[in-house]
Amino acid sequence: MSRWQPNARERLAEAALELYGERGFEQTTVAGIAGRAGLTERTFFRHYTDKREVLFAGARDLEELFVRAVAGAPASAAPIDALAAGLEAVAEAFAGRRAFARRRQAVIAANAELQERELVKLASLAAALAGALRGRGVGEPAASLTAEAGVAVFKIGFERWIGADEERDMAPLLRESLAELRAVAAGG
Amino acid sequence: MSRWQPNARERLAEAALELYGERGFEQTTVAGIAGRAGLTERTFFRHYTDKREVLFAGARDLEELFVRAVAGAPASAAPIDALAAGLEAVAEAFAGRRAFARRRQAVIAANAELQERELVKLASLAAALAGALRGRGVGEPAASLTAEAGVAVFKIGFERWIGADEERDMAPLLRESLAELRAVAAGG
């Protein structure tokens, strides 16, 4: 096996999801994942710290991207508009990844520990977004409330996006969720 | 020791919080808690399933109370007003419990597992509130978004209420958080 493995990271993620689906997360080993991908354990550990990280590395990327887009929105943008800019960036990053997201969700839904991990990641996202908003000069509690609202909009929009019969892209679904939250808050 | 122990539940909770604060949650045993309270382990287990439940039994009561108030709001109330009714009921239930809440929070902040448990409880609260709103005829995603917004308002308002120098009651803080969320959503 050559040292250079094209797409090793993606192949490992694909192999991991296959095995989590077939055997369950608990029963899958790093050796099994590497074997299924035709790679070594050593290669696995160059890309992921453990088998759980295969599922959550994307959440870290998502947080960075979301925060960067909120921080980078025009200085004149209201907090909710900075949030909307973040949601647009997030939707773009998920393009073409719905099948993967659906399978990942099925694995997480079957494991309480993974569900807790997902909640921790969402709480971390909310804290990071609140920090980005404070960095834009938004005071508290507005920054934290906007951040929590943003995570709620993302969470609900994401759940719809991976729904069994859903074919629309994530961007219109996130826009719709944000519009719905605004309508609800207005007393609609 | 007589079989009837007045205020046994409260005495156990108080003893548990003392020990969690002094020794840490991990290092505290049920035997230690019962001993500090001047009660038996058997009495402990009549009130709590384990030492973690001392911290989270209140979260279950909170969920029931919050959901009941949302479900019981006038049929004509908009979702956000049903939510506001729920927040009022919650604030009332916390009256006189700030010192306990502050000490509980300090224990949870020091333990990652307890923090995860708190997130699970908040997610459960959001799901229960969404169910109550759907029961009022609110459609999706409005029900879930309103529920998530309600949990966000509660969470941020609660954090302010237990803040070191905060002296205001929970009700005005929750009202203020809800008003702030509405202002943010309106683009303010």
mmCIF file of C-alpha atoms in Angstrom:
data_model
loop_
_atom_site.group_PDB
_atom_site.id
_atom_site.type_symbol
_atom_site.label_atom_id
_atom_site.label_comp_id
_atom_site.label_asym_id
_atom_site.label_seq_id
_atom_site.Cartn_x
_atom_site.Cartn_y
_atom_site.Cartn_z
ATOM 1 C CA MET A 1 0.000 0.000 0.000
ATOM 2 C CA SER A 2 1.535 3.302 -1.006
ATOM 3 C CA ARG A 3 1.920 6.069 1.515
ATOM 4 C CA TRP A 4 -0.224 8.422 -0.531
ATOM 5 C CA GLN A 5 -3.853 7.383 -0.435
ATOM 6 C CA PRO A 6 -6.063 9.522 -2.617
ATOM 7 C CA ASN A 7 -9.291 10.481 -0.836
ATOM 8 C CA ALA A 8 -8.284 8.448 2.207
ATOM 9 C CA ARG A 9 -10.297 10.684 4.504
ATOM 10 C CA GLU A 10 -13.475 10.312 2.458
ATOM 11 C CA ARG A 11 -12.950 6.571 1.986
ATOM 12 C CA LEU A 12 -12.550 6.118 5.728
ATOM 13 C CA ALA A 13 -15.699 8.114 6.433
ATOM 14 C CA GLU A 14 -17.630 6.109 3.866
ATOM 15 C CA ALA A 15 -16.352 2.797 5.255
ATOM 16 C CA ALA A 16 -17.138 3.891 8.813
ATOM 17 C CA LEU A 17 -20.723 4.833 7.948
ATOM 18 C CA GLU A 18 -21.208 1.514 6.168
ATOM 19 C CA LEU A 19 -20.029 -0.420 9.203
ATOM 20 C CA TYR A 20 -21.934 1.705 11.733
ATOM 21 C CA GLY A 21 -25.049 1.016 9.674
ATOM 22 C CA GLU A 22 -24.390 -2.714 9.328
ATOM 23 C CA ARG A 23 -23.019 -3.588 12.773
ATOM 24 C CA GLY A 24 -23.843 -0.602 14.941
ATOM 25 C CA PHE A 25 -21.440 2.044 16.193
ATOM 26 C CA GLU A 26 -20.432 0.168 19.352
ATOM 27 C CA GLN A 27 -19.533 -3.001 17.482
ATOM 28 C CA THR A 28 -17.366 -1.270 14.893
ATOM 29 C CA THR A 29 -13.600 -1.011 15.410
ATOM 30 C CA VAL A 30 -11.030 1.293 13.851
ATOM 31 C CA ALA A 31 -9.312 -1.808 12.428
ATOM 32 C CA GLY A 32 -12.581 -2.791 10.787
ATOM 33 C CA ILE A 33 -13.057 0.656 9.293
ATOM 34 C CA ALA A 34 -9.522 0.788 7.922
ATOM 35 C CA GLY A 35 -9.885 -2.709 6.508
ATOM 36 C CA ARG A 36 -13.153 -1.895 4.785
ATOM 37 C CA ALA A 37 -11.545 1.213 3.258
ATOM 38 C CA GLY A 38 -8.502 -0.805 2.120
ATOM 39 C CA LEU A 39 -6.248 1.341 4.311
ATOM 40 C CA THR A 40 -4.209 0.860 7.470
ATOM 41 C CA GLU A 41 -5.115 1.829 11.038
ATOM 42 C CA ARG A 42 -2.143 4.146 10.902
ATOM 43 C CA THR A 43 -3.748 5.988 8.007
ATOM 44 C CA PHE A 44 -7.012 6.158 9.944
ATOM 45 C CA PHE A 45 -5.274 7.881 12.842
ATOM 46 C CA ARG A 46 -3.658 10.404 10.491
ATOM 47 C CA HIS A 47 -7.193 11.594 9.685
ATOM 48 C CA TYR A 48 -9.295 10.954 12.788
ATOM 49 C CA THR A 49 -8.521 10.714 16.503
ATOM 50 C CA ASP A 50 -11.105 7.945 17.048
ATOM 51 C CA LYS A 51 -14.149 6.304 15.504
ATOM 52 C CA ARG A 52 -16.465 8.917 16.970
ATOM 53 C CA GLU A 53 -14.603 11.746 15.309
ATOM 54 C CA VAL A 54 -15.540 10.377 11.886
ATOM 55 C CA LEU A 55 -19.068 11.490 12.706
ATOM 56 C CA PHE A 56 -18.228 14.824 14.331
ATOM 57 C CA ALA A 57 -15.277 16.266 12.401
ATOM 58 C CA GLY A 58 -17.834 17.904 10.109
ATOM 59 C CA ALA A 59 -19.500 19.616 13.071
ATOM 60 C CA ARG A 60 -16.241 21.405 13.858
ATOM 61 C CA ASP A 61 -15.887 22.541 10.239
ATOM 62 C CA LEU A 62 -19.504 23.687 10.305
ATOM 63 C CA GLU A 63 -18.916 25.762 13.421
ATOM 64 C CA GLU A 64 -15.875 27.484 11.928
ATOM 65 C CA LEU A 65 -17.681 28.245 8.695
ATOM 66 C CA PHE A 66 -20.850 29.482 10.397
ATOM 67 C CA VAL A 67 -18.912 31.717 12.796
ATOM 68 C CA ARG A 68 -16.710 33.133 10.040
ATOM 69 C CA ALA A 69 -19.739 34.061 7.923
ATOM 70 C CA VAL A 70 -21.495 35.740 10.865
ATOM 71 C CA ALA A 71 -18.343 37.629 11.811
ATOM 72 C CA GLY A 72 -17.770 38.639 8.182
ATOM 73 C CA ALA A 73 -21.239 39.993 7.443
ATOM 74 C CA PRO A 74 -21.328 43.728 6.622
ATOM 75 C CA ALA A 75 -20.856 45.880 9.727
ATOM 76 C CA SER A 76 -24.218 47.508 9.053
ATOM 77 C CA ALA A 77 -26.087 44.166 9.158
ATOM 78 C CA ALA A 78 -28.507 43.657 12.060
ATOM 79 C CA PRO A 79 -27.749 40.584 14.229
ATOM 80 C CA ILE A 80 -30.502 38.572 12.557
ATOM 81 C CA ASP A 81 -29.105 39.438 9.122
ATOM 82 C CA ALA A 82 -25.586 38.429 10.146
ATOM 83 C CA LEU A 83 -27.135 35.165 11.302
ATOM 84 C CA ALA A 84 -28.910 34.778 7.948
ATOM 85 C CA ALA A 85 -25.560 35.239 6.180
ATOM 86 C CA GLY A 86 -24.146 32.457 8.340
ATOM 87 C CA LEU A 87 -27.027 30.153 7.475
ATOM 88 C CA GLU A 88 -26.483 30.769 3.751
ATOM 89 C CA ALA A 89 -22.830 29.808 4.070
ATOM 90 C CA VAL A 90 -23.770 26.655 5.978
ATOM 91 C CA ALA A 91 -26.337 25.618 3.358
ATOM 92 C CA GLU A 92 -23.762 26.010 0.616
ATOM 93 C CA ALA A 93 -21.264 23.821 2.451
ATOM 94 C CA PHE A 94 -23.794 20.990 2.765
ATOM 95 C CA ALA A 95 -24.560 20.898 -0.964
ATOM 96 C CA GLY A 96 -24.244 17.349 -2.307
ATOM 97 C CA ARG A 97 -23.917 15.833 1.166
ATOM 98 C CA ARG A 98 -27.524 14.894 1.907
ATOM 99 C CA ALA A 99 -27.103 11.130 1.469
ATOM 100 C CA PHE A 100 -24.128 11.148 3.833
ATOM 101 C CA ALA A 101 -26.013 13.340 6.321
ATOM 102 C CA ARG A 102 -29.001 10.984 6.306
ATOM 103 C CA ARG A 103 -26.882 7.935 7.004
ATOM 104 C CA ARG A 104 -24.925 9.755 9.700
ATOM 105 C CA GLN A 105 -28.187 10.771 11.362
ATOM 106 C CA ALA A 106 -29.436 7.185 11.387
ATOM 107 C CA VAL A 107 -26.271 6.112 13.219
ATOM 108 C CA ILE A 108 -26.597 8.910 15.767
ATOM 109 C CA ALA A 109 -30.313 8.284 16.317
ATOM 110 C CA ALA A 110 -29.474 4.692 17.320
ATOM 111 C CA ASN A 111 -26.967 5.619 20.044
ATOM 112 C CA ALA A 112 -27.679 7.725 23.145
ATOM 113 C CA GLU A 113 -24.024 8.639 23.672
ATOM 114 C CA LEU A 114 -23.762 9.966 20.115
ATOM 115 C CA GLN A 115 -26.954 11.953 20.582
ATOM 116 C CA GLU A 116 -25.441 13.584 23.656
ATOM 117 C CA ARG A 117 -22.327 14.351 21.663
ATOM 118 C CA GLU A 118 -24.483 16.016 19.003
ATOM 119 C CA LEU A 119 -26.135 18.172 21.686
ATOM 120 C CA VAL A 120 -22.709 19.162 23.017
ATOM 121 C CA LYS A 121 -21.670 20.194 19.493
ATOM 122 C CA LEU A 122 -24.818 22.304 19.064
ATOM 123 C CA ALA A 123 -24.217 23.974 22.439
ATOM 124 C CA SER A 124 -20.647 24.693 21.381
ATOM 125 C CA LEU A 125 -21.953 26.159 18.111
ATOM 126 C CA ALA A 126 -24.351 28.444 20.017
ATOM 127 C CA ALA A 127 -21.549 29.650 22.292
ATOM 128 C CA ALA A 128 -19.266 30.320 19.319
ATOM 129 C CA LEU A 129 -21.990 32.213 17.439
ATOM 130 C CA ALA A 130 -22.750 34.322 20.520
ATOM 131 C CA GLY A 131 -19.036 35.168 20.689
ATOM 132 C CA ALA A 132 -19.019 36.189 17.012
ATOM 133 C CA LEU A 133 -22.053 38.405 17.577
ATOM 134 C CA ARG A 134 -20.492 40.044 20.625
ATOM 135 C CA GLY A 135 -17.461 40.635 18.411
ATOM 136 C CA ARG A 136 -19.801 42.579 16.126
ATOM 137 C CA GLY A 137 -20.787 44.798 19.048
ATOM 138 C CA VAL A 138 -24.067 43.024 19.874
ATOM 139 C CA GLY A 139 -24.769 43.196 23.612
ATOM 140 C CA GLU A 140 -26.047 40.498 25.950
ATOM 141 C CA PRO A 141 -28.543 38.891 26.185
ATOM 142 C CA ALA A 142 -29.233 39.741 22.499
ATOM 143 C CA ALA A 143 -26.072 37.995 21.285
ATOM 144 C CA SER A 144 -26.829 34.740 23.111
ATOM 145 C CA LEU A 145 -30.499 34.796 22.148
ATOM 146 C CA THR A 146 -29.689 35.401 18.487
ATOM 147 C CA ALA A 147 -27.132 32.606 18.606
ATOM 148 C CA GLU A 148 -29.576 30.166 20.217
ATOM 149 C CA ALA A 149 -32.210 31.148 17.666
ATOM 150 C CA GLY A 150 -29.702 30.532 14.886
ATOM 151 C CA VAL A 151 -28.907 27.060 16.182
ATOM 152 C CA ALA A 152 -32.642 26.325 16.457
ATOM 153 C CA VAL A 153 -33.221 27.443 12.863
ATOM 154 C CA PHE A 154 -30.277 25.362 11.673
ATOM 155 C CA LYS A 155 -31.373 22.311 13.654
ATOM 156 C CA ILE A 156 -34.982 22.386 12.455
ATOM 157 C CA GLY A 157 -34.030 23.223 8.870
ATOM 158 C CA PHE A 158 -31.412 20.475 8.869
ATOM 159 C CA GLU A 159 -33.920 17.921 10.180
ATOM 160 C CA ARG A 160 -36.289 18.829 7.374
ATOM 161 C CA TRP A 161 -33.492 18.683 4.791
ATOM 162 C CA ILE A 162 -32.634 15.090 5.717
ATOM 163 C CA GLY A 163 -36.311 14.099 5.936
ATOM 164 C CA ALA A 164 -37.206 10.997 3.942
ATOM 165 C CA ASP A 165 -39.042 12.670 1.061
ATOM 166 C CA GLU A 166 -37.382 16.067 1.108
ATOM 167 C CA GLU A 167 -35.762 17.097 -2.174
ATOM 168 C CA ARG A 168 -35.347 20.838 -1.753
ATOM 169 C CA ASP A 169 -31.871 22.222 -1.132
ATOM 170 C CA MET A 170 -30.864 23.251 2.350
ATOM 171 C CA ALA A 171 -30.769 27.003 1.579
ATOM 172 C CA PRO A 172 -34.509 27.471 0.993
ATOM 173 C CA LEU A 173 -35.283 25.241 3.978
ATOM 174 C CA LEU A 174 -33.072 27.305 6.298
ATOM 175 C CA ARG A 175 -34.548 30.532 4.896
ATOM 176 C CA GLU A 176 -38.025 29.170 5.467
ATOM 177 C CA SER A 177 -37.196 28.146 9.052
ATOM 178 C CA LEU A 178 -35.760 31.574 9.783
ATOM 179 C CA ALA A 179 -38.833 33.263 8.277
ATOM 180 C CA GLU A 180 -41.059 30.994 10.355
ATOM 181 C CA LEU A 181 -39.193 31.832 13.546
ATOM 182 C CA ARG A 182 -39.553 35.525 12.773
ATOM 183 C CA ALA A 183 -43.282 35.104 12.110
ATOM 184 C CA VAL A 184 -43.722 33.190 15.373
ATOM 185 C CA ALA A 185 -41.792 35.830 17.315
ATOM 186 C CA ALA A 186 -43.951 38.546 15.756
ATOM 187 C CA GLY A 187 -46.970 36.756 17.240
ATOM 188 C CA GLY A 188 -48.105 34.999 14.053
ATOM 189 C CA MET B 1 -34.393 6.540 63.444
ATOM 190 C CA SER B 2 -38.110 6.694 62.892
ATOM 191 C CA ARG B 3 -39.582 5.648 59.583
ATOM 192 C CA TRP B 4 -41.160 9.038 59.014
ATOM 193 C CA GLN B 5 -38.530 11.624 58.196
ATOM 194 C CA PRO B 6 -39.926 15.106 57.812
ATOM 195 C CA ASN B 7 -38.491 16.907 54.779
ATOM 196 C CA ALA B 8 -36.274 13.932 54.017
ATOM 197 C CA ARG B 9 -36.226 14.760 50.314
ATOM 198 C CA GLU B 10 -35.124 18.354 50.911
ATOM 199 C CA ARG B 11 -32.584 17.339 53.553
ATOM 200 C CA LEU B 12 -31.049 14.811 51.154
ATOM 201 C CA ALA B 13 -30.861 17.385 48.363
ATOM 202 C CA GLU B 14 -29.244 19.881 50.699
ATOM 203 C CA ALA B 15 -26.729 17.317 51.974
ATOM 204 C CA ALA B 16 -25.928 16.215 48.424
ATOM 205 C CA LEU B 17 -25.244 19.757 47.248
ATOM 206 C CA GLU B 18 -23.019 20.378 50.265
ATOM 207 C CA LEU B 19 -20.962 17.287 49.517
ATOM 208 C CA TYR B 20 -20.809 17.883 45.751
ATOM 209 C CA GLY B 21 -19.478 21.342 46.540
ATOM 210 C CA GLU B 22 -16.964 20.158 49.141
ATOM 211 C CA ARG B 23 -15.702 16.917 47.554
ATOM 212 C CA GLY B 24 -16.871 17.047 43.976
ATOM 213 C CA PHE B 25 -19.706 15.053 42.430
ATOM 214 C CA GLU B 26 -17.559 12.046 41.483
ATOM 215 C CA GLN B 27 -16.153 11.647 44.983
ATOM 216 C CA THR B 28 -19.524 11.774 46.710
ATOM 217 C CA THR B 29 -21.371 8.551 47.555
ATOM 218 C CA VAL B 30 -25.010 7.921 48.358
ATOM 219 C CA ALA B 31 -23.898 6.645 51.755
ATOM 220 C CA GLY B 32 -22.118 9.934 52.351
ATOM 221 C CA ILE B 33 -25.171 11.941 51.370
ATOM 222 C CA ALA B 34 -27.495 9.930 53.587
ATOM 223 C CA GLY B 35 -25.035 10.205 56.478
ATOM 224 C CA ARG B 36 -24.714 13.965 56.126
ATOM 225 C CA ALA B 37 -28.511 14.247 56.110
ATOM 226 C CA GLY B 38 -28.797 12.008 59.190
ATOM 227 C CA LEU B 39 -30.808 9.482 57.180
ATOM 228 C CA THR B 40 -30.281 5.974 55.821
ATOM 229 C CA GLU B 41 -29.332 4.928 52.280
ATOM 230 C CA ARG B 42 -32.664 3.185 52.162
ATOM 231 C CA THR B 43 -34.392 6.503 52.712
ATOM 232 C CA PHE B 44 -32.247 8.065 49.992
ATOM 233 C CA PHE B 45 -33.428 5.447 47.511
ATOM 234 C CA ARG B 46 -37.045 6.058 48.441
ATOM 235 C CA HIS B 47 -36.589 9.600 47.077
ATOM 236 C CA TYR B 48 -33.941 9.388 44.370
ATOM 237 C CA THR B 49 -32.777 6.645 42.004
ATOM 238 C CA ASP B 50 -29.117 7.737 42.211
ATOM 239 C CA LYS B 51 -26.901 10.654 43.181
ATOM 240 C CA ARG B 52 -27.327 12.274 39.774
ATOM 241 C CA GLU B 53 -31.077 12.398 40.116
ATOM 242 C CA VAL B 54 -30.757 14.730 43.100
ATOM 243 C CA LEU B 55 -29.626 17.343 40.574
ATOM 244 C CA PHE B 56 -32.107 16.535 37.809
ATOM 245 C CA ALA B 57 -35.380 15.609 39.498
ATOM 246 C CA GLY B 58 -36.256 19.308 39.353
ATOM 247 C CA ALA B 59 -35.741 19.355 35.576
ATOM 248 C CA ARG B 60 -38.467 16.744 35.186
ATOM 249 C CA ASP B 61 -40.850 18.763 37.363
ATOM 250 C CA LEU B 62 -39.975 21.869 35.363
ATOM 251 C CA GLU B 63 -40.774 20.141 32.093
ATOM 252 C CA GLU B 64 -44.170 18.967 33.347
ATOM 253 C CA LEU B 65 -45.051 22.383 34.670
ATOM 254 C CA PHE B 66 -43.885 24.249 31.558
ATOM 255 C CA VAL B 67 -45.735 21.879 29.216
ATOM 256 C CA ARG B 68 -48.934 22.005 31.277
ATOM 257 C CA ALA B 69 -48.965 25.803 31.248
ATOM 258 C CA VAL B 70 -48.382 25.955 27.469
ATOM 259 C CA ALA B 71 -51.087 23.359 26.837
ATOM 260 C CA GLY B 72 -53.474 25.150 29.188
ATOM 261 C CA ALA B 73 -53.135 28.651 27.724
ATOM 262 C CA PRO B 74 -56.355 30.053 26.212
ATOM 263 C CA ALA B 75 -57.159 28.431 22.865
ATOM 264 C CA SER B 76 -57.067 31.850 21.238
ATOM 265 C CA ALA B 77 -53.470 32.510 22.357
ATOM 266 C CA ALA B 78 -50.824 32.699 19.606
ATOM 267 C CA PRO B 79 -47.977 30.165 19.994
ATOM 268 C CA ILE B 80 -45.626 32.811 21.368
ATOM 269 C CA ASP B 81 -48.245 33.840 23.950
ATOM 270 C CA ALA B 82 -48.781 30.237 25.013
ATOM 271 C CA LEU B 83 -45.017 30.053 25.429
ATOM 272 C CA ALA B 84 -45.050 33.251 27.502
ATOM 273 C CA ALA B 85 -47.681 31.686 29.780
ATOM 274 C CA GLY B 86 -45.394 28.706 30.235
ATOM 275 C CA LEU B 87 -42.460 30.952 31.134
ATOM 276 C CA GLU B 88 -44.567 32.742 33.773
ATOM 277 C CA ALA B 89 -45.463 29.414 35.386
ATOM 278 C CA VAL B 90 -41.806 28.373 35.393
ATOM 279 C CA ALA B 91 -40.684 31.635 36.988
ATOM 280 C CA GLU B 92 -43.243 31.228 39.746
ATOM 281 C CA ALA B 93 -42.050 27.697 40.497
ATOM 282 C CA PHE B 94 -38.448 28.883 40.943
ATOM 283 C CA ALA B 95 -39.353 31.548 43.495
ATOM 284 C CA GLY B 96 -37.181 31.207 46.580
ATOM 285 C CA ARG B 97 -34.871 28.660 44.982
ATOM 286 C CA ARG B 98 -32.109 30.894 43.650
ATOM 287 C CA ALA B 99 -29.481 29.921 46.233
ATOM 288 C CA PHE B 100 -30.077 26.232 45.535
ATOM 289 C CA ALA B 101 -30.005 26.851 41.771
ATOM 290 C CA ARG B 102 -26.684 28.688 42.028
ATOM 291 C CA ARG B 103 -25.049 25.898 44.003
ATOM 292 C CA ARG B 104 -26.481 23.269 41.664
ATOM 293 C CA GLN B 105 -25.101 25.163 38.675
ATOM 294 C CA ALA B 106 -21.632 25.313 40.215
ATOM 295 C CA VAL B 107 -21.662 21.512 40.600
ATOM 296 C CA ILE B 108 -22.799 20.992 37.021
ATOM 297 C CA ALA B 109 -20.289 23.482 35.605
ATOM 298 C CA ALA B 110 -17.487 21.425 37.174
ATOM 299 C CA ASN B 111 -18.461 18.113 35.534
ATOM 300 C CA ALA B 112 -18.675 17.434 31.783
ATOM 301 C CA GLU B 113 -21.001 14.463 32.207
ATOM 302 C CA LEU B 114 -23.465 16.556 34.205
ATOM 303 C CA GLN B 115 -23.302 19.295 31.589
ATOM 304 C CA GLU B 116 -24.240 16.745 28.928
ATOM 305 C CA ARG B 117 -27.093 15.572 31.101
ATOM 306 C CA GLU B 118 -28.314 19.166 31.379
ATOM 307 C CA LEU B 119 -28.260 19.483 27.569
ATOM 308 C CA VAL B 120 -30.240 16.246 27.253
ATOM 309 C CA LYS B 121 -32.825 17.632 29.684
ATOM 310 C CA LEU B 122 -33.125 20.867 27.690
ATOM 311 C CA ALA B 123 -33.541 18.896 24.442
ATOM 312 C CA SER B 124 -36.225 16.826 26.121
ATOM 313 C CA LEU B 125 -37.929 20.028 27.264
ATOM 314 C CA ALA B 126 -37.897 21.391 23.700
ATOM 315 C CA ALA B 127 -39.400 18.182 22.336
ATOM 316 C CA ALA B 128 -42.123 18.185 25.011
ATOM 317 C CA LEU B 129 -42.971 21.845 24.364
ATOM 318 C CA ALA B 130 -43.172 21.212 20.617
ATOM 319 C CA GLY B 131 -45.588 18.364 21.348
ATOM 320 C CA ALA B 132 -47.734 20.644 23.529
ATOM 321 C CA LEU B 133 -47.812 23.262 20.768
ATOM 322 C CA ARG B 134 -48.784 20.695 18.139
ATOM 323 C CA GLY B 135 -51.529 19.650 20.540
ATOM 324 C CA ARG B 136 -52.762 23.256 20.331
ATOM 325 C CA GLY B 137 -52.967 22.909 16.543
ATOM 326 C CA VAL B 138 -49.669 24.647 15.752
ATOM 327 C CA GLY B 139 -48.116 23.159 12.609
ATOM 328 C CA GLU B 140 -44.506 22.245 11.914
ATOM 329 C CA PRO B 141 -41.926 23.718 11.739
ATOM 330 C CA ALA B 142 -43.593 26.518 13.748
ATOM 331 C CA ALA B 143 -44.180 24.272 16.785
ATOM 332 C CA SER B 144 -40.559 23.094 16.975
ATOM 333 C CA LEU B 145 -39.168 26.572 16.329
ATOM 334 C CA THR B 146 -41.365 28.118 19.012
ATOM 335 C CA ALA B 147 -40.350 25.367 21.421
ATOM 336 C CA GLU B 148 -36.633 25.838 20.708
ATOM 337 C CA ALA B 149 -37.049 29.596 21.101
ATOM 338 C CA GLY B 150 -38.787 28.999 24.421
ATOM 339 C CA VAL B 151 -35.952 26.843 25.701
ATOM 340 C CA ALA B 152 -33.451 29.475 24.549
ATOM 341 C CA VAL B 153 -35.345 32.214 26.399
ATOM 342 C CA PHE B 154 -35.562 30.055 29.519
ATOM 343 C CA LYS B 155 -31.888 29.110 29.354
ATOM 344 C CA ILE B 156 -30.616 32.668 28.895
ATOM 345 C CA GLY B 157 -33.050 34.107 31.445
ATOM 346 C CA PHE B 158 -32.132 31.392 33.942
ATOM 347 C CA GLU B 159 -28.417 32.058 33.481
ATOM 348 C CA ARG B 160 -28.997 35.728 34.214
ATOM 349 C CA TRP B 161 -31.171 34.914 37.232
ATOM 350 C CA ILE B 162 -28.394 32.860 38.856
ATOM 351 C CA GLY B 163 -25.738 35.431 37.920
ATOM 352 C CA ALA B 164 -23.572 36.543 40.838
ATOM 353 C CA ASP B 165 -25.044 40.010 41.368
ATOM 354 C CA GLU B 166 -28.532 39.469 40.030
ATOM 355 C CA GLU B 167 -31.321 40.251 42.470
ATOM 356 C CA ARG B 168 -34.353 40.563 40.233
ATOM 357 C CA ASP B 169 -36.919 37.768 40.245
ATOM 358 C CA MET B 170 -36.963 35.250 37.434
ATOM 359 C CA ALA B 171 -40.255 36.474 35.936
ATOM 360 C CA PRO B 172 -39.034 39.890 34.763
ATOM 361 C CA LEU B 173 -35.797 38.320 33.499
ATOM 362 C CA LEU B 174 -37.681 35.747 31.426
ATOM 363 C CA ARG B 175 -40.033 38.446 30.119
ATOM 364 C CA GLU B 176 -37.047 40.588 29.204
ATOM 365 C CA SER B 177 -35.349 37.682 27.411
ATOM 366 C CA LEU B 178 -38.517 36.934 25.455
ATOM 367 C CA ALA B 179 -38.905 40.598 24.511
ATOM 368 C CA GLU B 180 -35.257 40.681 23.443
ATOM 369 C CA LEU B 181 -35.688 37.606 21.273
ATOM 370 C CA ARG B 182 -38.716 39.190 19.644
ATOM 371 C CA ALA B 183 -36.796 42.417 19.017
ATOM 372 C CA VAL B 184 -33.885 40.492 17.510
ATOM 373 C CA ALA B 185 -36.228 38.473 15.273
ATOM 374 C CA ALA B 186 -37.890 41.701 14.135
ATOM 375 C CA GLY B 187 -34.470 42.837 12.918
ATOM 376 C CA GLY B 188 -33.664 45.182 15.811
#
